[in-house]
Short mmCIF file of C-alpha atoms in Angstrom, two decimals:
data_model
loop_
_atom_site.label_atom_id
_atom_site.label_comp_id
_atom_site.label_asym_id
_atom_site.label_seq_id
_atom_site.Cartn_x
_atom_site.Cartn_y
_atom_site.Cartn_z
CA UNK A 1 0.00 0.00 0.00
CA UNK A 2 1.64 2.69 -1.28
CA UNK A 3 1.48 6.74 0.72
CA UNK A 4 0.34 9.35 -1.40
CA UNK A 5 3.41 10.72 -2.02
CA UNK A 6 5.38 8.26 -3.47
CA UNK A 7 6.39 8.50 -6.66
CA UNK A 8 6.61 6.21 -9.44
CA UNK A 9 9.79 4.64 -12.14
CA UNK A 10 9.77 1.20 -14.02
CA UNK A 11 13.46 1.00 -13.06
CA UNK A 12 13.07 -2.31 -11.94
CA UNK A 13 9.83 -4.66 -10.81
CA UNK A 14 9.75 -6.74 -7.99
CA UNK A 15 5.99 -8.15 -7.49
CA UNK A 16 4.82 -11.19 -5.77
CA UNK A 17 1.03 -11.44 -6.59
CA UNK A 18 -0.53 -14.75 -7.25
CA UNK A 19 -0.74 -16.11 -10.74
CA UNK A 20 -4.41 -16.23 -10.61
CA UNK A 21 -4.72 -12.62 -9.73
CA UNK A 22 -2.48 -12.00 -12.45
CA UNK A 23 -4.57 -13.17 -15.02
CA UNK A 24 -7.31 -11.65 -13.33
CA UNK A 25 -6.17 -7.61 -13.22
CA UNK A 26 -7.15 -5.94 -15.97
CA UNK A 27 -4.22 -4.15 -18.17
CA UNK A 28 -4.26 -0.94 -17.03
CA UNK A 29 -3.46 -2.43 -13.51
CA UNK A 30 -1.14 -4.72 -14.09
CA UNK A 31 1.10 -1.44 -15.73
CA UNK A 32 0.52 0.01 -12.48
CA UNK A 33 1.28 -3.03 -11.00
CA UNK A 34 4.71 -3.18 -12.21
CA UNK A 35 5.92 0.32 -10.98
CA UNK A 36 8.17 0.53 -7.78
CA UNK A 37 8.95 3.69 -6.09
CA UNK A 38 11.84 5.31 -6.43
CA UNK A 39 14.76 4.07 -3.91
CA UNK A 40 14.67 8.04 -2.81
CA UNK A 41 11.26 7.83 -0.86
CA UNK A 42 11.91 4.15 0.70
CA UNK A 43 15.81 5.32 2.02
CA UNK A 44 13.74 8.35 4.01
CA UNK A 45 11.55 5.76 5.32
CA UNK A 46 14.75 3.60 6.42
CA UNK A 47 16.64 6.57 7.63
CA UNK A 48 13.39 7.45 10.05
CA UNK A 49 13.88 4.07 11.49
CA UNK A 50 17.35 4.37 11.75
CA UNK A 51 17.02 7.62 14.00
CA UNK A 52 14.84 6.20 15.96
CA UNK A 53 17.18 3.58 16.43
CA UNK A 54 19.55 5.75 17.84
CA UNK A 55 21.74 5.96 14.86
CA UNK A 56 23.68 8.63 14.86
CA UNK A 57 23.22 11.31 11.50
CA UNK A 58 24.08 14.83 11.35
CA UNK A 59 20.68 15.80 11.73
CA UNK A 60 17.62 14.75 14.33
CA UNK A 61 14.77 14.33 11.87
CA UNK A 62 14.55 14.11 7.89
CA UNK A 63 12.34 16.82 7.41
CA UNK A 64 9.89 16.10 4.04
CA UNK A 65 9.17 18.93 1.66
CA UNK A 66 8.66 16.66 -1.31
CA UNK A 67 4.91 17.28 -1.54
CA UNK A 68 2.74 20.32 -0.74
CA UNK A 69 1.14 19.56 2.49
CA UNK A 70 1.09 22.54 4.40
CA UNK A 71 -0.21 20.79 7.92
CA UNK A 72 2.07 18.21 7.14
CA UNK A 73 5.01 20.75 7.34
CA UNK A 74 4.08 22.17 10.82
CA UNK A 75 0.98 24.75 9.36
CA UNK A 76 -2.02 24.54 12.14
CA UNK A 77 -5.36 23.60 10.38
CA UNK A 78 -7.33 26.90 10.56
CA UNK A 79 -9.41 27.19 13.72
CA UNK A 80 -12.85 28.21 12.17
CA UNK A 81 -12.56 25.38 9.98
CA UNK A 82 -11.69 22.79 12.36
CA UNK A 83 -14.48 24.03 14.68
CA UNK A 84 -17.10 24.18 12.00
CA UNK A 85 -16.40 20.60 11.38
CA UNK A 86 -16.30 19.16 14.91
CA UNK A 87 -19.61 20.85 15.41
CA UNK A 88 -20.61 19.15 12.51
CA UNK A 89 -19.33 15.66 13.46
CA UNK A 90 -20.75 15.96 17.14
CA UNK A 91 -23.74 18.15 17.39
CA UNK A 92 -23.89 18.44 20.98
CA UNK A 93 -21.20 21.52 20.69
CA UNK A 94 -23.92 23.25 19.10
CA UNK A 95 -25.03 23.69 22.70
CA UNK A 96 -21.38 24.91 23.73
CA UNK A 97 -21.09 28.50 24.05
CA UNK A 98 -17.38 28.07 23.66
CA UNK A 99 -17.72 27.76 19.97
CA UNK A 100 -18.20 31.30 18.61
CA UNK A 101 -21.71 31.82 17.44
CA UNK A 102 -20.79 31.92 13.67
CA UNK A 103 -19.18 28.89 14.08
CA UNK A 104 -22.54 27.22 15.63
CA UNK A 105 -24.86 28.67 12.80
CA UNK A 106 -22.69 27.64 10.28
CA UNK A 107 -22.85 23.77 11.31
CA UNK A 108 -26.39 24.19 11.63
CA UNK A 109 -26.75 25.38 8.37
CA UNK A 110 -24.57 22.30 7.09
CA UNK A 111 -26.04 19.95 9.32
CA UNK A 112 -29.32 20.61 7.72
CA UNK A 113 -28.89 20.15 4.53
CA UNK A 114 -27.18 16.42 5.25
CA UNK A 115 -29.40 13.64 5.62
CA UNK A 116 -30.78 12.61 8.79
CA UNK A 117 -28.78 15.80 9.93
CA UNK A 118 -25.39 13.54 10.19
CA UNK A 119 -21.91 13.90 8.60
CA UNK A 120 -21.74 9.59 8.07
CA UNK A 121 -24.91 9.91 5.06
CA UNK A 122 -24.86 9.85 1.39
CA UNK A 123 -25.37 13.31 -0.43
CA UNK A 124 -26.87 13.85 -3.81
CA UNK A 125 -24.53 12.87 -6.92
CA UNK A 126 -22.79 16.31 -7.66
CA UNK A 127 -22.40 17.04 -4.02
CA UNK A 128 -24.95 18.40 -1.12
CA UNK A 129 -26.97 21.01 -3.19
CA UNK A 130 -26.52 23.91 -0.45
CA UNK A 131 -22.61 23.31 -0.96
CA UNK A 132 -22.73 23.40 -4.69
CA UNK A 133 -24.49 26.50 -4.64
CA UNK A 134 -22.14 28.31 -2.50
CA UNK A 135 -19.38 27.44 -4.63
CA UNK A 136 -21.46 28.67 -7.66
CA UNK A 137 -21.65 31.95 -5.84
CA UNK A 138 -18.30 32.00 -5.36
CA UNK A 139 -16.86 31.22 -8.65
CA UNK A 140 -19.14 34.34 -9.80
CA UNK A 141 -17.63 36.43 -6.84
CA UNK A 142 -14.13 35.54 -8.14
CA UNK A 143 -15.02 36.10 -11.61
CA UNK A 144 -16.66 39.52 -11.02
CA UNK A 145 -19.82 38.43 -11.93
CA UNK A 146 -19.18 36.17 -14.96
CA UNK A 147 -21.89 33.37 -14.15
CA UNK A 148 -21.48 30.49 -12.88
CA UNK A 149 -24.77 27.70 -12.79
CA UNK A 150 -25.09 24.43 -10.33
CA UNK A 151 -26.20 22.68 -12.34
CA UNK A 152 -22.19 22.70 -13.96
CA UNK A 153 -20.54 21.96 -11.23
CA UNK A 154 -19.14 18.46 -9.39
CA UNK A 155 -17.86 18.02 -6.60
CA UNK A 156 -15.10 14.91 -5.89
CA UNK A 157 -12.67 13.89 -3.49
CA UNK A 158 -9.64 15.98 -4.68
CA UNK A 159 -9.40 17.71 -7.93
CA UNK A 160 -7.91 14.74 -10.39
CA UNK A 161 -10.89 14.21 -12.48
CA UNK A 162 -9.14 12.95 -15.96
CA UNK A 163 -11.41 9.65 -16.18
CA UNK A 164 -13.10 11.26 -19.56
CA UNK A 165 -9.99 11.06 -21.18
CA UNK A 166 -9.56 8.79 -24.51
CA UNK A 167 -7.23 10.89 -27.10
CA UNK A 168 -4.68 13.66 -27.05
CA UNK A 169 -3.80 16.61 -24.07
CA UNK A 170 -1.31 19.20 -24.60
CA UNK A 171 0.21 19.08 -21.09
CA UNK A 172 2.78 21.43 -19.83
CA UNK A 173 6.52 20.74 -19.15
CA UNK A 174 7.60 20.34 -15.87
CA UNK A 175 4.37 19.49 -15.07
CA UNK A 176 2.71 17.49 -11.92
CA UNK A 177 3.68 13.75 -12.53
CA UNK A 178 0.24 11.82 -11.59
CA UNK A 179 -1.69 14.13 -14.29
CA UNK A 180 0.69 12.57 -17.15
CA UNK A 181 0.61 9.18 -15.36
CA UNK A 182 -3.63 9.40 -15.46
CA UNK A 183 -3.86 10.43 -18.81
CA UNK A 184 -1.56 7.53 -19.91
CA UNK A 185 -3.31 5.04 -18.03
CA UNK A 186 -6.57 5.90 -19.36
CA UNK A 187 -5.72 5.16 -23.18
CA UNK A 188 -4.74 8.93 -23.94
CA UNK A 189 -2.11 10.67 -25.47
CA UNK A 190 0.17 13.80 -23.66
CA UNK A 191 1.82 16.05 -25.89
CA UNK A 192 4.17 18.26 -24.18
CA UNK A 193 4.65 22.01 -24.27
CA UNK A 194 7.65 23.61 -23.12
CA UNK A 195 7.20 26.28 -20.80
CA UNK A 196 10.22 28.95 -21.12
CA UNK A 197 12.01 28.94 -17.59
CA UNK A 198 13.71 32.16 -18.32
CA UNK A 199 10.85 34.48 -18.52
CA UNK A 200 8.98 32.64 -15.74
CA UNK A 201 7.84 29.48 -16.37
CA UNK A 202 5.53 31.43 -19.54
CA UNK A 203 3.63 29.94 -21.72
CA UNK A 204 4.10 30.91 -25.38
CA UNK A 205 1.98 30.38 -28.17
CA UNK A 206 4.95 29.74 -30.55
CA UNK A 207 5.28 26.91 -28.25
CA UNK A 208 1.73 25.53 -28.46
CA UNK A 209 2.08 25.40 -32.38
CA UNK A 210 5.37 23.86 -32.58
CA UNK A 211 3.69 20.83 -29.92
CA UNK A 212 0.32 20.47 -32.00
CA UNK A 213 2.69 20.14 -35.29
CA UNK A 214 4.42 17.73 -33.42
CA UNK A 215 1.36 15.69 -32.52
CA UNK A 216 0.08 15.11 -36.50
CA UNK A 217 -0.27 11.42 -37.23
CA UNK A 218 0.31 10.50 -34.10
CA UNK A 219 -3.40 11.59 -32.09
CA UNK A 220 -6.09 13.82 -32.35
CA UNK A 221 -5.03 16.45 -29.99
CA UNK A 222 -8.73 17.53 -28.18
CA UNK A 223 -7.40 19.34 -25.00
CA UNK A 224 -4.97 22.04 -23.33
CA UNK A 225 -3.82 21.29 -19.57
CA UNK A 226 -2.77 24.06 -18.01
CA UNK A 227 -2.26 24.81 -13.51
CA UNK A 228 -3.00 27.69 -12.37
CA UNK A 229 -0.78 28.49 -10.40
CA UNK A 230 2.02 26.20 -11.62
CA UNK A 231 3.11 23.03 -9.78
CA UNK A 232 5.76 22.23 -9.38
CA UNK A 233 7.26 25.98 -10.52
CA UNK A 234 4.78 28.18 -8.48
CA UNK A 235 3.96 30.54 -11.39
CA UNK A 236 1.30 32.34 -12.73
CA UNK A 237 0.10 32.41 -16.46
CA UNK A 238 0.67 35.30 -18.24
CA UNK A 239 -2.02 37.29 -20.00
CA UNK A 240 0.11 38.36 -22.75
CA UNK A 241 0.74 35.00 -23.88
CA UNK A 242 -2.67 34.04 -25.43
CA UNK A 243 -4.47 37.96 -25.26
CA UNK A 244 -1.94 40.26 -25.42
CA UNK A 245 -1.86 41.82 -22.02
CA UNK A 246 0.06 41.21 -18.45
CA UNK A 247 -1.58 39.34 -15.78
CA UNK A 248 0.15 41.11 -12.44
CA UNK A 249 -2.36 38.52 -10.49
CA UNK A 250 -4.68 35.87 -10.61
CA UNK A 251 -7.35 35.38 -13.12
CA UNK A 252 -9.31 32.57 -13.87
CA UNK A 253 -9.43 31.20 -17.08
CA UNK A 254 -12.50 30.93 -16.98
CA UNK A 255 -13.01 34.99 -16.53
CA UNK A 256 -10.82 35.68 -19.60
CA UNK A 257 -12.97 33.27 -21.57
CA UNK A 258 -15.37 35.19 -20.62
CA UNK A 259 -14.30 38.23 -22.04
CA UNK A 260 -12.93 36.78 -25.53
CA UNK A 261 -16.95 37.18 -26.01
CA UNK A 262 -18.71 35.30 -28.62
CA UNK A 263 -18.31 32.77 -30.47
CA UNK A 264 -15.46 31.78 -28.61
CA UNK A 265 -17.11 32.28 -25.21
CA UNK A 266 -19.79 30.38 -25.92
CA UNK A 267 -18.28 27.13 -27.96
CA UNK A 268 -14.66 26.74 -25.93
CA UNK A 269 -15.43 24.11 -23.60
CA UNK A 270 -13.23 24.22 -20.40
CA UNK A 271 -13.21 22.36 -17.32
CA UNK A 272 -12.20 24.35 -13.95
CA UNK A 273 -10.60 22.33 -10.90
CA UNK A 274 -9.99 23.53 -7.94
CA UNK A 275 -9.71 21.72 -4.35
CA UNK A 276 -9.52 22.01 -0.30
CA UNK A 277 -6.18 20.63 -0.84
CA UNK A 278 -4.35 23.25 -2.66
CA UNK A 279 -6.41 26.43 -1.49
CA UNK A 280 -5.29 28.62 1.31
CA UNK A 281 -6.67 26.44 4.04
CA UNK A 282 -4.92 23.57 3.12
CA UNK A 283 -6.63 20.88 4.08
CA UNK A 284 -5.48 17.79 2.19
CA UNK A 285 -6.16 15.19 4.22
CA UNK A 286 -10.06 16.21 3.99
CA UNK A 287 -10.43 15.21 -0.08
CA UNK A 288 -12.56 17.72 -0.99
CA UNK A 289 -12.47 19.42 -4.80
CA UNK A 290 -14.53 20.30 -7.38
CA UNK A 291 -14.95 20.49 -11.15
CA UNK A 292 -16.88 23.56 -13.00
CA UNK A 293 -17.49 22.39 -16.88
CA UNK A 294 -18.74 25.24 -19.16
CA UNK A 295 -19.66 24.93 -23.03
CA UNK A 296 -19.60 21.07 -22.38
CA UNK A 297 -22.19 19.10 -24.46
CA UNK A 298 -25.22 17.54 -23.24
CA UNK A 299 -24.91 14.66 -24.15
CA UNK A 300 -21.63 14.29 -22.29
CA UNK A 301 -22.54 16.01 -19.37
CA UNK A 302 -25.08 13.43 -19.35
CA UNK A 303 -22.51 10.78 -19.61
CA UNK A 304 -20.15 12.68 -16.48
CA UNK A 305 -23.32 12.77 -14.50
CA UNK A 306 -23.53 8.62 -14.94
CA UNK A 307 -19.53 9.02 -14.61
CA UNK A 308 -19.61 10.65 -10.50
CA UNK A 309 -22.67 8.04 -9.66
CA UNK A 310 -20.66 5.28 -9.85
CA UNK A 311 -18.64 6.60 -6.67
CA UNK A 312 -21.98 7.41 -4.95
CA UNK A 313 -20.80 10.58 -3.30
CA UNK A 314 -17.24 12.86 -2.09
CA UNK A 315 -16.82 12.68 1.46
CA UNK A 316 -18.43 15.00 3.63
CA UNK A 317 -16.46 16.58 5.27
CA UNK A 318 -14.46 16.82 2.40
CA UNK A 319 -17.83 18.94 1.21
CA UNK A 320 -18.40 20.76 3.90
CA UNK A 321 -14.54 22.07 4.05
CA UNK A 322 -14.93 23.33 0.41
CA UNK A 323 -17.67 25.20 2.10
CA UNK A 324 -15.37 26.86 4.54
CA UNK A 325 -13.03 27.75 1.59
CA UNK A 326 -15.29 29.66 -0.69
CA UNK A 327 -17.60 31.20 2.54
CA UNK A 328 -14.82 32.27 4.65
CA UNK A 329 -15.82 34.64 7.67
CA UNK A 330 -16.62 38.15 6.82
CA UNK A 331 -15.60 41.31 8.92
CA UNK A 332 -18.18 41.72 11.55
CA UNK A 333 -18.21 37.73 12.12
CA UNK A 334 -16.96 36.67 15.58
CA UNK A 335 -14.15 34.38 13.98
CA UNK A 336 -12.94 36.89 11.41
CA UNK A 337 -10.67 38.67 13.73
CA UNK A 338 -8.42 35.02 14.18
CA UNK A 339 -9.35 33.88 10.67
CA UNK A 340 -7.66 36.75 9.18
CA UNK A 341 -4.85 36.99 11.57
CA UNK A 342 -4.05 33.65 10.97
CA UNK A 343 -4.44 34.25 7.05
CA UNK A 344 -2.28 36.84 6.66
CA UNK A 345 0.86 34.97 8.81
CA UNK A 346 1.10 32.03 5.81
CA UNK A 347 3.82 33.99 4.17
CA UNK A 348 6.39 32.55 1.85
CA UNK A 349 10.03 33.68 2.45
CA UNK A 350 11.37 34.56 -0.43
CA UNK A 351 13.08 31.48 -1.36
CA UNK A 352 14.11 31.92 -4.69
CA UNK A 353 15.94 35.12 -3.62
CA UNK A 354 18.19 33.05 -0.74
CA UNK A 355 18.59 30.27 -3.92
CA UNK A 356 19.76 32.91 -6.57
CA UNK A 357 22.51 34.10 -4.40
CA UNK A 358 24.19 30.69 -4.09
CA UNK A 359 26.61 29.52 -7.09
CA UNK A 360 25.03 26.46 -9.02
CA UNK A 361 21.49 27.53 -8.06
CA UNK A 362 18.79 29.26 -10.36
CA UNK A 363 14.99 30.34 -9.36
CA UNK A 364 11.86 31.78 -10.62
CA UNK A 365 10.30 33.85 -8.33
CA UNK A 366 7.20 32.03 -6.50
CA UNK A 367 3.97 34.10 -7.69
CA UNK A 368 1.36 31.74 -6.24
CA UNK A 369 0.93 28.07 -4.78
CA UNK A 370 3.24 26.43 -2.29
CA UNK A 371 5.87 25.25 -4.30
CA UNK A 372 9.51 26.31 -5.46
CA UNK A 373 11.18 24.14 -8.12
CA UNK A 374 14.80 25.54 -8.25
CA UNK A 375 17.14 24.42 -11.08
CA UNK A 376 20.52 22.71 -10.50
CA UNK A 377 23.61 23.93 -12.55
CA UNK A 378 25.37 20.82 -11.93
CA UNK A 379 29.06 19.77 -12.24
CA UNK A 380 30.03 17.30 -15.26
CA UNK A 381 31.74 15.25 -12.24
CA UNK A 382 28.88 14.91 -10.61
CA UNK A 383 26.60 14.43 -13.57
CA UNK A 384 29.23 11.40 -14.52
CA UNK A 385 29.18 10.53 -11.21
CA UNK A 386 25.08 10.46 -11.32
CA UNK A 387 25.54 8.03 -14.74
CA UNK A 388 27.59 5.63 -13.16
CA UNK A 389 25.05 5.00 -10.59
CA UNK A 390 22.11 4.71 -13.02
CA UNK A 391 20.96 7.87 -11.73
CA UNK A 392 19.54 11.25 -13.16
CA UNK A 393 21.78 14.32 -11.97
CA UNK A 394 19.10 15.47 -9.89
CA UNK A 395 18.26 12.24 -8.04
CA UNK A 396 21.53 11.86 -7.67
CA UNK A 397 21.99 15.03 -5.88
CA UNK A 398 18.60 14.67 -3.71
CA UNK A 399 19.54 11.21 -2.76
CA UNK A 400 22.83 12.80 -1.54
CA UNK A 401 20.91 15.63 0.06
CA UNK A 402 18.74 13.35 2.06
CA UNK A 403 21.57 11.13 3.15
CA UNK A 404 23.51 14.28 4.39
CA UNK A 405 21.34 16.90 5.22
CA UNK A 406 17.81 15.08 6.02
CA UNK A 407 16.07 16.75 3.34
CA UNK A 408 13.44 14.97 1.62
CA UNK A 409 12.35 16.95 -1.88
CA UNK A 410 10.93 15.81 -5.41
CA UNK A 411 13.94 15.41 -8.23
CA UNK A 412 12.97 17.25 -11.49
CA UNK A 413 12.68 14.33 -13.81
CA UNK A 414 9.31 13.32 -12.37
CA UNK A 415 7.88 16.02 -13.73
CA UNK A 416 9.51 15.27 -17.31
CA UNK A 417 11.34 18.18 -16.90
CA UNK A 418 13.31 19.38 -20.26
CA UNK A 419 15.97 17.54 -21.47
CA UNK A 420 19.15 18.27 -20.33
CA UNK A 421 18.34 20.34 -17.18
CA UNK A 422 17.89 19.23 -13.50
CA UNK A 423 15.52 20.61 -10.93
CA UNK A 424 14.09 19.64 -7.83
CA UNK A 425 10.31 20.55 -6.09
CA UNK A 426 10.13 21.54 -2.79
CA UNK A 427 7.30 22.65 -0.38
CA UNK A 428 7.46 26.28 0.88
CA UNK A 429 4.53 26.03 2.50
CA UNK A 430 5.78 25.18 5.80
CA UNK A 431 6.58 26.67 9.35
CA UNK A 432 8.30 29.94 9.04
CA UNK A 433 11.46 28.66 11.50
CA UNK A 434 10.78 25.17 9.69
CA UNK A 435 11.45 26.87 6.08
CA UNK A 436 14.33 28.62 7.78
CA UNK A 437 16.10 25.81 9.12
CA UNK A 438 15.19 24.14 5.69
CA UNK A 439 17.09 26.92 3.80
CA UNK A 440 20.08 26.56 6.15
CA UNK A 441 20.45 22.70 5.31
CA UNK A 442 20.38 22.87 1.82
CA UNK A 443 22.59 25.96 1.27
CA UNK A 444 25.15 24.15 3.66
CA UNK A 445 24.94 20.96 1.94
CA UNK A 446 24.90 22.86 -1.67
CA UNK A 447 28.36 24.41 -1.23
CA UNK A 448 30.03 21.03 -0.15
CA UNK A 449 28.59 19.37 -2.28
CA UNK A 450 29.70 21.67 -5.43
CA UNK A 451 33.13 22.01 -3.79
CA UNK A 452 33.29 18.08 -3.78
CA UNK A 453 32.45 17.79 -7.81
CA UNK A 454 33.77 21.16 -9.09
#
């Protein structure tokens, strides 16, 4: 049983599954089936036992900032949210006056709409009407008023929803590895476009020509992937690359198709994810997202709808903590005051600022998202070195990280990073004296290791 975060190479297969199950898995599985993790995430495992062991390293802890999971890096779940959602699990605090009053009348509201006023019952297909609704209102909040309908709108547990898929995606490079993986798996097609590092991780349209030229005879290309913001590089698309104009902060695309106007606004089909997970409250663990589709066809709508009932329903309290996210508290609430105080302490240091001042490093600045995804200017020693240990250079250098410095983070070739450079993904959004001590480590370990291979 594999953790979340693991990631996936066929470097080598070792499986021991009956023969009868064999023959029983469907393809698709058995490909999945013969992927191992890379040896990076099981030596962190090993080394965890070792310290507890009482093995001596020149650290205490490994510390992992190979996947964005804020709480998991030392963030404390927001208080309105977590209150909101015990309420909800045991009503009897509904009675408490130490739960702020907004807190109460929001798990009432909540509570009401669930069946049989409980947390542990099935909800309607797309999600508990009241909930889809207020995300509805939302997306038309965010969008200054471009509409947004319920009757569009699905919510899931996380964000991933790629099932649909039967032909070609353009997907972006680097790009998050289990979107690739999905698509793959599913019978479809990824063609890659490049984005250009050096003016920010931007998206050009030369770039998006040169991948669907690419991409004759080979598929039908139906779809553009994009992340907004970008994971792993943190960035945010640029206006000027598709309309002609900057984009100094975020904008759906949703909003811009918006304003393309007709016919384009009302044929371009788009499908809009966004989760619990990877908004500001952060709540992974919860697996709670949803999908807006606009322009989409009947008919296939039709066929999504028969798509989410074969999962019955998303979790609850997955639901109800997309509820929190797009209804935070408003001034004037009792739980504002925290809320907000709270809010505006989940800073990023400016990473890529510490990272551009150290030889061998180069970063983009972080415009949005929790990630950084610095690029290694590596040695030829150590990239020879990294070959004759059937390595990439960048695996090479975060196994060596991890052994010497405890720092778990994601090398660059799982995200099919362009050929020829090295990279690695690591979380930023993490305790402020964590992110600190994080910075320390692997500027210390950096400038030895450079030294060593220079």
């Amino acid at each position: 049983n594999s953790p979340p975060h693991r990631k996936w190479s066929e470097r080598k297969v070792t499986i021991f599954t009956p023969m009868s199950d064999q023959q029983e898995t469907g393809p698709t599985m058995r490909r999945l089936s013969q992927l191992e993790s890379v040896v990076l995430w099981n030596r962190a495992r090993q080394i965890k036992r070792e310290l507890k062991q009482g093995v001596k390293k020149p650290y205490r802890e490994v510390i992992d900032i190979s996947w964005g999971d804020p709480q998991g890096g030392g963030i404390k779940p927001l208080s309105f949210v977590r209150q909101v959602l015990a309420a909800c699990h045991y009503p009897q605090l509904l009675n408490s006056d130490k739960l702020p009053e907004d807190v109460r009348q929001r798990a009432e509201r909540l509570l009401k709409e669930c069946a049989g006023r409980s947390t542990g019952s099935y909800t309607a297909t797309q999600g508990i009407p009241y909930i889809v609704k207020g995300i509805s209102e939302f997306i038309t909040r965010r969008d200054g008023g471009v509409p947004s309908f319920p009757n569009n709108i699905y919510i899931s547990s996380g964000s991933q929803c790629m099932s649909a898929v039967k032909t070609g995606v353009l997907t972006p490079v680097p790009c998050y590895d289990k979107v690739n993986m999905s698509i793959r798996e599913l019978g479809g097609v990824t063609i890659p476009y490049y984005l250009h590092e050096d003016q920010g991780w931007e998206l050009q349209i030369e770039e998006l020509n040169r991948a669907l030229e690419s991409a004759k005879g080979v598929c039908n290309p139906v779809a553009l992937y994009v992340m907004n913001p970008g994971n792993p590089t943190g960035s945010l698309p640029q206006r000027r690359s598709s309309f002609s104009w900057l984009m100094s902060e975020f904008v759906s695309y949703k909003k811009v198709l918006a304003e393309m106007g007709p016919p384009i606004s009302e044929t371009v089909e788009l499908a809009s994810f966004h989760s619990a997970s990877k908004g500001l409250i952060g709540e992974c663990g919860l697996r709670g997202g949803y999908v807006e589709l606009v322009n989409v066809d009947p008919a296939v709508m039709e066929y999504i709808y028969k798509l989410f009932s074969t999962d019955s329903c998303a979790s609850v309290p997955g639901q109800i903590a997309l509820n929190l996210m797009t209804h935070p508290p408003q001034p004037g609430d009792p739980s504002y005051s925290l809320y907000n105080e709270v809010i505006m302490t989940i800073t990023q240091l400016i990473v890529f600022e510490v990272l551009n001042s150290v030889p061998g490093f180069s970063c983009q600045p972080v415009e949005g998202g929790g990630f950084a995804f610095p690029r290694l200017h590596l040695p030829l020693n150590a990239i020879h070195k990294a070959k004759e240990a059937g390595m990439q250079p960048d695996e090479f250098y975060c196994v060596r990280l991890l052994e010497e410095s405890g720092l778990l983070v994601n090398p660059g070739w799982n995200f099919e990073q362009k050929e020829g450079t090295s990279h690695f993904r690591m979380n930023i959004m993490i305790k402020e004296e964590t992110l600190e001590g994080v910075l320390r480590r692997l500027v210390s370990f950096h400038t030895k290791f450079m030294k060593e291979f220079s």
